Short mmCIF file of C-alpha atoms in Angstrom, two decimals:
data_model
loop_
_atom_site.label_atom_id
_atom_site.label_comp_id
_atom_site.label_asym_id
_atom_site.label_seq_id
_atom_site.Cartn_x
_atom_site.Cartn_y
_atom_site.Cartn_z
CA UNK A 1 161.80 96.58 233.71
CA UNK A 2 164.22 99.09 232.11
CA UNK A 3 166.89 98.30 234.82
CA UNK A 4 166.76 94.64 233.97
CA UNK A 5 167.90 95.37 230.31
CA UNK A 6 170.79 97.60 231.66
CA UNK A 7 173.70 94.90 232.51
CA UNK A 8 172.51 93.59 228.56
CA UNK A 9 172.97 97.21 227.24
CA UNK A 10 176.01 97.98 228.65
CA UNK A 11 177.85 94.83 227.76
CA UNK A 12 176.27 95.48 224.16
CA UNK A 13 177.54 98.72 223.74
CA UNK A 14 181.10 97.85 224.80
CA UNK A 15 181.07 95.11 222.48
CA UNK A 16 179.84 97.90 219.84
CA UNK A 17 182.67 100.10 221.05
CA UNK A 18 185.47 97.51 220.34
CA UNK A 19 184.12 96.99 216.85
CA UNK A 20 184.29 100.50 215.94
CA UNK A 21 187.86 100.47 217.54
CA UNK A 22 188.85 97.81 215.13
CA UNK A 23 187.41 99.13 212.14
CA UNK A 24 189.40 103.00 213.09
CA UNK A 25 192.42 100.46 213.39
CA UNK A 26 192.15 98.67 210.49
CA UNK A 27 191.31 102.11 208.42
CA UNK A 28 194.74 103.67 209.48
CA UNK A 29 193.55 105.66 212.64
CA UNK A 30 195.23 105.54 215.79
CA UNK A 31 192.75 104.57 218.83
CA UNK A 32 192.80 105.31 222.16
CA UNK A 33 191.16 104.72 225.48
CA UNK A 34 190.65 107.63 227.34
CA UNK A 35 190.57 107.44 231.32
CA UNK A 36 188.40 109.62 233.50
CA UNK A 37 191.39 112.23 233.66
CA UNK A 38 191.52 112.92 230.01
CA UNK A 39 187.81 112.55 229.24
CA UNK A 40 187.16 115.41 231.45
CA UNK A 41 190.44 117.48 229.86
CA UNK A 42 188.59 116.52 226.49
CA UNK A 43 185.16 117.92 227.44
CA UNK A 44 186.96 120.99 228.77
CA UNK A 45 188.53 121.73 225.69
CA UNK A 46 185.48 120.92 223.75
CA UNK A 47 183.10 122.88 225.78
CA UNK A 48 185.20 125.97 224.68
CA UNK A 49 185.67 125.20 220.99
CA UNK A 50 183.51 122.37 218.75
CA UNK A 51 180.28 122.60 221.82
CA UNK A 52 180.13 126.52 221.42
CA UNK A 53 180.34 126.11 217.90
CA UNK A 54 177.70 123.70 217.49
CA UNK A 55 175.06 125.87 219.90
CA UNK A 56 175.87 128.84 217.77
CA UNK A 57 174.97 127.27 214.34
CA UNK A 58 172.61 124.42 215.19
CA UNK A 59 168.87 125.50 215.97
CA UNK A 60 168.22 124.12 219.65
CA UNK A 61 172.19 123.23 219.76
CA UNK A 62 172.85 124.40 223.28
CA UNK A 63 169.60 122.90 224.53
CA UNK A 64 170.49 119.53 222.78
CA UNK A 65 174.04 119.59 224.54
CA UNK A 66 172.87 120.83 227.72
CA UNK A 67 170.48 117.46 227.35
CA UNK A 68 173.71 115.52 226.16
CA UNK A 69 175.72 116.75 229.42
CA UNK A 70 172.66 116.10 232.40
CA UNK A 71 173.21 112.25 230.92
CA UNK A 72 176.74 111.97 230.69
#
């Protein structure tokens, strides 16, 4: 059943990703669409810096982005 809601989710959550987009844009912020390249040059960099920060000070924070990561 779950993969018959999955074409409906993932059009819904692009939709939801080009309405936050707007609202960034109309707020000031510049907004970007990051390819596979950069998304993985992104993760890199935040692996090593925010991600280690957030396992060290949240309870269960490595476990929750381990989690986060087996998904992505």
């Amino acid at each position: 059943m779950g993969e018959a809601l999955e074409p409906f989710g993932q059009e819904e959550a692009k939709k939801d990703d080009q309405r936050a987009a707007e609202i960034f844009a109309k707020a000031g912020v510049t907004v970007v669409d990051m390819d596979d390249k950069v998304m993985k040059e992104w993760r890199a960099i935040a692996r090593d810096t925010a991600w280690r920060d957030f396992a060290e000070r949240v309870p269960e924070g490595a476990t929750l982005l381990k989690l986060a990561e087996d998904v992505a």
